[in-house]
Short mmCIF file of C-alpha atoms and ligand atoms in Angstrom, two decimals:
data_model
loop_
_atom_site.label_atom_id
_atom_site.label_comp_id
_atom_site.label_asym_id
_atom_site.label_seq_id
_atom_site.Cartn_x
_atom_site.Cartn_y
_atom_site.Cartn_z
CA MET A 1 271.37 215.94 133.45
CA LYS A 2 269.81 218.35 131.00
CA PHE A 3 266.27 217.62 129.88
CA GLN A 4 264.61 218.68 126.68
CA ALA A 5 260.98 218.57 125.61
CA PRO A 6 260.08 215.31 123.85
CA LYS A 7 260.86 215.27 120.13
CA GLY A 8 258.35 216.95 117.86
CA VAL A 9 256.12 218.66 120.41
CA SER A 10 255.07 222.27 120.01
CA GLU A 11 255.45 224.42 123.08
CA TYR A 12 255.13 228.13 123.63
CA VAL A 13 256.96 230.31 126.11
CA PRO A 14 257.02 234.12 126.40
CA PRO A 15 257.13 236.21 124.33
CA ARG A 16 255.70 233.97 121.55
CA SER A 17 253.12 232.45 123.88
CA ARG A 18 251.27 235.78 123.66
CA ALA A 19 250.92 235.35 119.92
CA PHE A 20 249.76 231.77 120.51
CA GLU A 21 247.10 232.97 122.98
CA TRP A 22 245.94 235.61 120.52
CA THR A 23 245.65 233.00 117.74
CA ARG A 24 243.72 230.56 119.92
CA ASP A 25 241.41 233.18 121.43
CA THR A 26 240.66 234.80 118.07
CA LEU A 27 239.64 231.45 116.56
CA VAL A 28 237.58 230.58 119.65
CA SER A 29 235.86 233.96 119.61
CA ALA A 30 234.47 233.37 116.10
CA ILE A 31 233.11 230.03 117.33
CA LYS A 32 231.50 231.36 120.51
CA HIS A 33 229.72 234.07 118.56
CA SER A 34 227.76 231.38 116.76
CA GLY A 35 226.52 229.82 119.97
CA TYR A 36 228.88 226.85 120.33
CA GLN A 37 229.51 225.87 123.94
CA LEU A 38 232.65 224.47 125.50
CA VAL A 39 233.15 220.78 126.20
CA GLU A 40 236.28 220.15 128.26
CA LEU A 41 237.24 216.59 127.47
CA PRO A 42 239.78 214.00 128.56
CA ILE A 43 243.04 213.84 126.68
CA PHE A 44 242.91 210.04 126.68
CA GLU A 45 240.07 207.73 125.77
CA ASP A 46 239.43 204.03 125.20
CA THR A 47 241.52 203.00 122.22
CA GLU A 48 238.51 201.37 120.63
CA LEU A 49 236.69 204.69 120.39
CA PHE A 50 239.33 205.87 117.89
CA THR A 51 239.73 202.59 116.00
CA ARG A 52 235.96 202.41 115.48
CA GLY A 53 235.35 206.11 114.98
CA VAL A 54 238.37 207.35 113.03
CA GLY A 55 238.79 204.18 110.97
CA ALA A 56 241.41 201.47 110.61
CA SER A 57 242.45 202.49 107.07
CA THR A 58 243.74 205.86 108.26
CA ASP A 59 247.37 206.62 109.04
CA VAL A 60 246.11 208.29 112.21
CA VAL A 61 244.84 204.97 113.59
CA SER A 62 247.18 202.48 111.92
CA LYS A 63 250.47 204.31 112.50
CA GLU A 64 250.17 207.41 114.61
CA MET A 65 248.33 206.70 117.83
CA TYR A 66 250.00 206.96 121.20
CA THR A 67 248.50 203.84 122.75
CA PHE A 68 249.39 202.27 126.06
CA GLU A 69 247.98 199.95 128.66
CA ASP A 70 246.99 201.63 131.90
CA ARG A 71 247.51 200.07 135.32
CA GLY A 72 244.15 198.36 135.09
CA GLY A 73 245.10 196.62 131.84
CA ARG A 74 242.86 198.87 129.70
CA SER A 75 244.03 200.04 126.31
CA ILE A 76 244.20 203.83 126.37
CA THR A 77 245.05 206.24 123.57
CA LEU A 78 246.03 209.91 123.70
CA ARG A 79 243.45 211.67 121.54
CA PRO A 80 244.72 212.03 117.95
CA GLU A 81 241.72 214.21 117.04
CA GLY A 82 238.68 215.73 118.70
CA THR A 83 235.55 214.64 116.89
CA VAL A 84 234.98 211.16 118.26
CA GLY A 85 235.73 212.20 121.85
CA ALA A 86 233.31 215.12 121.53
CA LEU A 87 230.61 212.84 120.15
CA ARG A 88 231.26 210.30 122.87
CA ALA A 89 230.61 213.07 125.40
CA VAL A 90 227.53 214.30 123.50
CA ILE A 91 226.09 210.77 123.64
CA GLU A 92 227.17 210.05 127.23
CA HIS A 93 225.65 213.29 128.55
CA GLY A 94 222.54 213.19 126.36
CA LEU A 95 223.27 216.50 124.63
CA ASP A 96 221.76 214.94 121.50
CA ARG A 97 218.42 214.67 123.32
CA GLY A 98 218.00 218.42 123.72
CA VAL A 99 217.65 221.20 121.17
CA LEU A 100 219.27 220.20 117.90
CA PRO A 101 221.77 220.71 116.58
CA ALA A 102 223.80 220.16 119.74
CA LYS A 103 226.67 222.61 119.24
CA VAL A 104 229.93 222.11 121.09
CA PHE A 105 233.52 223.30 120.78
CA TYR A 106 236.80 222.16 122.29
CA VAL A 107 240.36 223.39 122.31
CA GLY A 108 243.58 221.77 123.40
CA GLN A 109 246.35 219.30 122.65
CA PHE A 110 246.16 216.40 120.24
CA PHE A 111 248.71 213.68 119.66
CA ARG A 112 249.89 211.98 116.49
CA ALA A 113 253.16 210.09 116.21
CA GLU A 114 254.06 211.66 112.87
CA ARG A 115 257.50 212.44 111.53
CA PRO A 116 258.12 215.91 112.93
CA GLN A 117 258.82 218.78 110.55
CA ALA A 118 257.95 222.47 110.33
CA GLY A 119 254.24 222.74 111.15
CA ARG A 120 253.85 219.03 111.89
CA TYR A 121 254.14 218.05 115.51
CA ARG A 122 253.53 215.00 117.65
CA GLN A 123 251.63 217.12 120.09
CA PHE A 124 249.77 219.97 118.46
CA TYR A 125 246.96 222.36 119.35
CA SER A 126 243.62 222.47 117.67
CA VAL A 127 240.25 224.09 118.19
CA GLY A 128 237.23 222.27 116.87
CA ILE A 129 233.46 222.40 116.71
CA GLU A 130 230.79 219.78 116.20
CA ALA A 131 227.11 220.38 115.36
CA VAL A 132 225.10 217.22 115.84
CA GLY A 133 221.58 216.27 114.88
CA ILE A 134 220.52 218.34 111.88
CA ASP A 135 221.15 217.77 108.20
CA ASP A 136 220.90 221.17 106.50
CA PRO A 137 223.11 222.66 103.77
CA ALA A 138 222.81 226.03 105.57
CA LEU A 139 224.43 224.47 108.64
CA ASP A 140 227.28 223.12 106.50
CA ALA A 141 227.78 226.61 105.06
CA GLU A 142 227.73 228.21 108.50
CA VAL A 143 230.31 225.78 109.85
CA ILE A 144 232.61 226.66 106.95
CA ALA A 145 231.82 230.37 107.44
CA ILE A 146 232.84 230.23 111.12
CA ALA A 147 236.26 228.80 110.28
CA TYR A 148 236.63 231.35 107.50
CA ALA A 149 235.69 234.18 109.87
CA GLY A 150 238.25 232.94 112.41
CA PHE A 151 241.07 232.96 109.87
CA ARG A 152 240.01 236.36 108.55
CA ALA A 153 239.85 237.73 112.11
CA LEU A 154 243.50 236.74 112.44
CA GLY A 155 244.14 238.90 109.40
CA LEU A 156 244.96 235.99 107.09
CA THR A 157 244.33 236.54 103.39
CA LYS A 158 246.73 234.16 101.65
CA PHE A 159 244.72 230.99 102.01
CA HIS A 160 242.13 229.14 99.98
CA LEU A 161 239.23 226.87 100.75
CA ASP A 162 238.88 223.50 99.02
CA ILE A 163 235.52 221.79 99.18
CA THR A 164 234.06 218.58 97.88
CA SER A 165 231.22 216.20 98.56
CA LEU A 166 231.78 212.59 99.49
CA GLY A 167 228.09 211.95 98.94
CA ASP A 168 225.70 209.72 100.83
CA ALA A 169 225.95 205.95 101.29
CA SER A 170 224.35 205.16 97.92
CA SER A 171 226.69 207.55 96.06
CA ARG A 172 229.73 206.01 97.70
CA ALA A 173 228.56 202.41 97.13
CA ALA A 174 228.11 203.08 93.39
CA HIS A 175 231.48 204.79 93.15
CA ARG A 176 233.22 202.08 95.13
CA VAL A 177 232.23 199.36 92.66
CA ASP A 178 233.81 201.20 89.74
CA LEU A 179 236.78 202.43 91.74
CA MET A 180 237.63 198.91 92.94
CA LYS A 181 237.37 197.68 89.35
CA TYR A 182 239.80 200.39 88.29
CA ILE A 183 242.18 199.66 91.18
CA GLY A 184 242.05 195.96 90.19
CA THR A 185 243.64 196.85 86.84
CA LEU A 186 246.63 198.54 88.52
CA ASP A 187 249.93 196.94 89.44
CA LEU A 188 249.92 197.52 93.19
CA ASP A 189 251.58 195.78 96.14
CA GLU A 190 249.65 193.73 98.70
CA ALA A 191 249.69 196.36 101.45
CA THR A 192 248.27 199.03 99.14
CA LEU A 193 245.56 196.66 97.93
CA ALA A 194 244.66 195.88 101.55
CA ARG A 195 244.38 199.60 102.24
CA ALA A 196 242.17 199.98 99.18
CA GLN A 197 239.88 197.25 100.53
CA LEU A 198 239.37 199.23 103.74
CA ASN A 199 238.90 202.57 101.97
CA PRO A 200 239.74 202.87 98.27
CA LEU A 201 239.64 206.69 98.44
CA ARG A 202 242.87 206.54 100.42
CA LEU A 203 244.84 205.76 97.26
CA PHE A 204 244.10 209.24 95.88
CA ASP A 205 246.09 210.55 98.81
CA ASP A 206 248.95 208.01 98.71
CA LYS A 207 252.29 209.44 99.74
CA ARG A 208 253.98 207.87 96.67
CA GLU A 209 253.86 209.97 93.53
CA GLU A 210 253.67 206.84 91.31
CA VAL A 211 250.51 205.62 93.05
CA ARG A 212 248.94 209.05 92.81
CA SER A 213 249.70 209.20 89.10
CA LEU A 214 248.21 205.71 88.59
CA MET A 215 245.08 207.10 90.25
CA ALA A 216 244.90 210.06 87.88
CA GLY A 217 242.50 208.20 85.61
CA ALA A 218 240.37 206.72 88.41
CA PRO A 219 236.63 207.41 88.57
CA ILE A 220 235.80 210.41 90.75
CA LEU A 221 233.19 210.23 93.50
CA MET A 222 231.74 213.57 92.46
CA ASP A 223 230.48 211.93 89.24
CA TYR A 224 228.54 209.37 91.26
CA LEU A 225 226.63 211.66 93.59
CA SER A 226 222.98 210.72 94.08
CA GLU A 227 220.39 213.35 93.28
CA TYR A 228 220.01 214.08 96.99
CA SER A 229 223.77 214.56 97.49
CA ARG A 230 224.09 216.65 94.35
CA ASP A 231 221.29 218.98 95.41
CA HIS A 232 222.65 219.18 98.94
CA PHE A 233 226.11 220.12 97.72
CA ALA A 234 224.70 222.66 95.26
CA ALA A 235 222.78 224.28 98.13
CA VAL A 236 225.93 224.47 100.27
CA ARG A 237 227.79 226.14 97.40
CA SER A 238 225.01 228.60 96.80
CA HIS A 239 225.02 229.61 100.50
CA LEU A 240 228.79 230.09 100.32
CA ASP A 241 228.34 232.21 97.20
CA ASP A 242 225.77 234.34 99.02
CA LEU A 243 228.23 234.75 101.89
CA ASN A 244 230.98 235.76 99.44
CA ILE A 245 233.21 232.99 100.69
CA PRO A 246 235.50 231.95 97.85
CA TYR A 247 236.15 228.23 97.39
CA VAL A 248 237.64 225.77 94.93
CA ILE A 249 235.93 222.47 94.23
CA ASN A 250 238.55 219.78 94.67
CA PRO A 251 237.02 216.40 93.81
CA ARG A 252 240.22 214.56 94.70
CA MET A 253 240.43 215.85 98.24
CA VAL A 254 240.90 213.03 100.74
CA ARG A 255 240.71 213.81 104.41
CA GLY A 256 242.90 211.84 106.79
CA LEU A 257 239.96 210.45 108.77
CA ASP A 258 237.45 207.85 107.57
CA TYR A 259 234.20 209.16 109.02
CA TYR A 260 233.46 211.83 106.43
CA THR A 261 230.40 211.78 104.21
CA GLY A 262 228.79 214.63 102.25
CA THR A 263 230.35 218.09 102.46
CA THR A 264 234.07 218.05 103.26
CA PHE A 265 236.48 220.95 103.21
CA GLU A 266 240.00 222.09 103.87
CA PHE A 267 241.60 225.49 104.38
CA VAL A 268 245.05 225.59 102.82
CA HIS A 269 247.55 228.35 103.44
CA ASP A 270 249.66 229.46 100.51
CA LEU A 271 252.88 230.30 102.39
CA LEU A 272 253.31 227.28 104.65
CA GLY A 273 255.03 224.75 102.39
CA ALA A 274 254.29 221.05 102.89
CA GLN A 275 252.18 221.34 106.05
CA SER A 276 249.78 223.88 104.64
CA GLY A 277 246.43 222.57 105.96
CA ILE A 278 245.40 225.15 108.55
CA GLY A 279 241.97 223.65 109.13
CA GLY A 280 239.56 221.10 107.81
CA GLY A 281 236.37 219.27 108.47
CA GLY A 282 233.14 217.99 107.08
CA SER A 283 230.02 216.06 107.79
CA TYR A 284 229.77 212.51 109.06
CA SER A 285 226.45 210.74 108.80
CA GLY A 286 227.21 207.30 110.28
CA LEU A 287 229.63 208.21 113.04
CA MET A 288 227.20 208.72 115.91
CA GLU A 289 225.84 205.19 115.46
CA GLU A 290 229.32 203.76 114.92
CA ILE A 291 230.27 204.80 118.44
CA GLY A 292 227.03 203.72 120.07
CA GLY A 293 224.77 206.76 119.69
CA GLN A 294 221.54 207.55 117.92
CA SER A 295 221.47 207.71 114.17
CA LEU A 296 222.09 211.43 113.77
CA PRO A 297 224.12 213.41 111.27
CA GLY A 298 226.83 215.82 112.28
CA ILE A 299 229.34 218.27 110.90
CA GLY A 300 232.35 220.06 112.30
CA PHE A 301 235.90 221.23 111.81
CA GLY A 302 239.30 221.26 113.44
CA LEU A 303 241.60 224.26 113.04
CA GLY A 304 245.32 223.92 113.66
CA ILE A 305 246.35 226.63 116.12
CA ASP A 306 250.09 226.04 115.62
CA ARG A 307 249.72 226.32 111.87
CA ALA A 308 247.37 229.30 112.04
CA LEU A 309 250.03 231.06 114.11
CA LEU A 310 252.75 230.12 111.59
CA ALA A 311 250.48 231.45 108.84
CA ALA A 312 249.88 234.71 110.72
CA GLU A 313 253.64 235.08 111.22
CA ALA A 314 254.28 234.34 107.53
CA GLU A 315 251.76 237.03 106.59
CA ASN A 316 253.14 239.39 109.21
CA VAL A 317 249.77 240.04 110.82
CA VAL A 318 250.52 239.11 114.43
CA PRO A 319 249.74 242.26 116.44
CA VAL A 320 252.59 243.77 118.39
CA ASP A 321 251.52 242.99 121.91
CA GLU A 322 254.54 242.99 124.14
CA PHE A 323 254.14 242.20 127.77
CA ALA A 324 253.86 245.35 129.88
CA SER A 325 253.05 245.77 133.56
CA ASP A 326 250.79 248.66 134.46
CA LEU A 327 252.33 249.23 137.85
CA TYR A 328 255.70 248.17 139.24
CA LEU A 329 256.16 248.51 142.99
CA ILE A 330 259.65 248.83 144.43
CA PRO A 331 259.57 248.31 148.19
CA LEU A 332 262.66 249.24 150.19
CA GLY A 333 262.57 247.16 153.36
CA VAL A 334 260.30 244.66 155.08
CA ALA A 335 257.56 247.08 156.14
CA ALA A 336 257.42 248.47 152.60
CA LYS A 337 257.07 244.93 151.21
CA SER A 338 254.03 244.45 153.34
CA VAL A 339 252.46 247.64 151.96
CA ALA A 340 253.40 246.59 148.40
CA LEU A 341 251.73 243.21 148.91
CA GLY A 342 248.63 245.04 150.15
CA ILE A 343 248.53 247.32 147.09
CA SER A 344 249.01 244.40 144.73
CA GLU A 345 246.25 242.51 146.55
CA SER A 346 243.83 245.42 146.29
CA LEU A 347 244.47 245.63 142.53
CA ARG A 348 244.00 241.92 141.92
CA GLY A 349 240.30 242.21 141.12
CA SER A 350 240.85 245.09 138.69
CA GLU A 351 242.22 245.02 135.17
CA VAL A 352 245.51 246.53 136.37
CA THR A 353 248.61 244.34 136.08
CA CYS A 354 250.79 244.94 139.11
CA GLU A 355 254.20 243.52 139.86
CA ILE A 356 256.49 243.80 142.87
CA ALA A 357 260.29 243.94 142.80
CA PHE A 358 261.01 240.92 144.98
CA GLY A 359 264.33 240.18 146.62
CA ASP A 360 266.45 242.83 148.25
CA ARG A 361 267.74 244.52 145.16
CA SER A 362 269.20 248.01 145.09
CA LEU A 363 266.91 250.71 143.77
CA LYS A 364 268.96 250.72 140.56
CA GLY A 365 268.59 246.94 140.15
CA ALA A 366 264.86 247.14 140.81
CA MET A 367 264.45 249.91 138.22
CA LYS A 368 266.05 247.58 135.68
CA GLY A 369 263.34 245.06 136.54
CA ALA A 370 260.72 247.74 135.91
CA ASP A 371 262.28 248.42 132.50
CA LYS A 372 262.31 244.74 131.63
CA SER A 373 258.64 244.48 132.56
CA ARG A 374 258.04 247.58 130.43
CA ALA A 375 256.20 249.02 133.43
CA ARG A 376 253.97 251.98 132.65
CA PHE A 377 254.02 253.33 136.21
CA VAL A 378 256.43 252.84 139.08
CA ILE A 379 256.11 253.57 142.80
CA VAL A 380 259.12 253.46 145.09
CA LEU A 381 258.10 252.64 148.64
CA GLY A 382 260.77 253.99 151.00
CA ASP A 383 260.68 254.94 154.69
CA SER A 384 259.58 258.54 154.11
CA GLU A 385 256.73 257.45 151.83
CA LEU A 386 255.54 254.94 154.43
CA GLU A 387 255.68 257.58 157.13
CA SER A 388 253.82 260.27 155.16
CA GLY A 389 251.38 257.85 153.52
CA THR A 390 251.84 259.59 150.15
CA PHE A 391 253.62 258.04 147.21
CA GLU A 392 255.02 259.31 143.94
CA LEU A 393 253.35 257.58 141.02
CA LYS A 394 255.86 257.90 138.19
CA HIS A 395 254.81 257.63 134.56
CA MET A 396 257.81 255.96 132.98
CA ALA A 397 257.40 257.19 129.41
CA SER A 398 257.13 260.91 130.29
CA GLY A 399 258.84 260.92 133.68
CA ALA A 400 255.83 262.84 135.08
CA THR A 401 254.91 262.13 138.68
CA SER A 402 251.78 262.58 140.73
CA SER A 403 251.20 262.16 144.45
CA VAL A 404 248.81 259.47 145.55
CA THR A 405 247.71 257.94 148.84
CA LEU A 406 246.68 254.33 149.37
CA THR A 407 243.04 255.38 149.06
CA THR A 408 243.48 257.41 145.85
CA LEU A 409 245.97 255.08 144.15
CA VAL A 410 243.55 252.67 142.50
CA GLN A 411 241.34 255.39 141.10
CA THR A 412 244.23 257.57 139.91
CA LEU A 413 245.89 254.62 138.27
CA GLN A 414 242.75 253.44 136.54
CA GLN A 415 242.10 256.93 135.22
CA ALA A 416 245.67 257.29 134.01
CA LEU A 417 245.61 253.89 132.33
CA SER A 418 242.35 254.54 130.59
CA VAL A 419 243.94 257.46 128.71
CA LYS A 420 247.29 255.62 128.31
P1 LIG B 1 242.41 217.18 110.84
O1 LIG B 1 242.43 217.83 109.50
O2 LIG B 1 243.05 215.85 110.97
O3 LIG B 1 240.89 217.12 111.27
O4 LIG B 1 243.08 218.16 111.90
C1 LIG B 1 242.62 219.49 112.04
C2 LIG B 1 243.77 220.47 111.86
O5 LIG B 1 244.76 220.21 112.86
C3 LIG B 1 244.53 220.35 110.55
O6 LIG B 1 243.91 221.10 109.53
C4 LIG B 1 245.88 220.92 110.91
O7 LIG B 1 245.85 222.34 110.80
C5 LIG B 1 246.04 220.55 112.36
N1 LIG B 1 246.94 219.39 112.50
C6 LIG B 1 246.67 218.10 112.27
N2 LIG B 1 247.75 217.32 112.51
C7 LIG B 1 248.73 218.16 112.92
C8 LIG B 1 250.09 217.98 113.33
N3 LIG B 1 250.65 216.77 113.39
N4 LIG B 1 250.82 219.07 113.67
C9 LIG B 1 250.25 220.32 113.63
N5 LIG B 1 248.97 220.54 113.27
C10 LIG B 1 248.22 219.49 112.92
C11 LIG B 1 240.45 216.62 112.45
O8 LIG B 1 241.16 216.32 113.37
C12 LIG B 1 238.94 216.51 112.53
N6 LIG B 1 238.58 216.02 113.86
C13 LIG B 1 238.26 217.80 112.21
C14 LIG B 1 236.77 217.67 112.25
C15 LIG B 1 235.94 218.04 113.26
N7 LIG B 1 236.02 217.11 111.33
C16 LIG B 1 234.74 217.12 111.70
N8 LIG B 1 234.70 217.66 112.89
#
């Protein structure tokens, strides 16, 4: 029986897993530098958290959740996104009762039962942040700036930022009246009309070209913004201008999750084809209450690590970072293995990567292993070396050797590696 990974999951093995790590850590680094702290959250939650929080009109909830009953008869869902779980934790642990905004980040797997294709997986990796408790256009701009900085730190240049404002409750209520009137004049099937009832904005984003073209003449939310929302959005834009972050205002942007209000944004990569959204987010003013918390605003983003890596590969900016051991020990015999284990142990706390040639390979076979590991230095531990207590430290690139003892090895090696 030959097993394969489940259909549509992304997984990373060497050597590409190094590029994945680099992508993830680079994006996380931009986040940490703005004072966001890690929340390590469960991968499954109560199903109701997502139905309430993400919204029933979304594809994510209505079609794409991995939901099952656990052994206690509870309905459980593998997290399709990170925001509502993060807010659940913020509420449960009272982080919203400390200094505001509460600023958290998370990174890991998310699950959506979508039709797999390049850049769209059923299990994918995302890193996200949430800032809860303060409504300030400067915070919106900083959240966008952090994502932008992360993508730029990867070396990406061929992407653009779309932003819009979904306004406050009064803006949306006014728009909804006119939008529903407009939708009422269209020749649409029952299911689409039902979707429109739940969230009429969804129709702007309908998968069918004919529905999207019917919506071309629909009233746009941006024209209905209240004075407050208009001023707020103008302030966000002016902060972005000051930061020299280029953006395009896209009034027809519809995010795939229902909780958004106010500033919303998406980063779109120009070389990725259909699945080009490398990150997106926005603010959500009613979500905390919706899932049982205080009435507090929030804003955040989710960045797709898989897609950011694909983008970096498409732009050819992934650094060459092949795996290389610093030291490769080749013990000849049982006593030598014991010494090799001791050396490896003593190096474990240092930055030096040390490997041992395990198994009873010939010297020639073991040297092949050293080559495969791209070892920088090699020590052969034979009987005479054990007896004399001195070893030849061989620099593989130049062939140069130097004599070391167990006591001088670590220092010599560290010195040699620091000049590389
Ligand atoms: P999202 O746009 O649904 O937002 O997902 C965030 C990012 O995850 C997307 O921009 C995309 O790069 C990546 N992504 C989504 N689905 C897939 C998939 N099937 N395969 C590969 N990558 C995917 C959210 O999830 C929100 N929680 C973001 C947020 C945080 N908004 C406010 N706070």
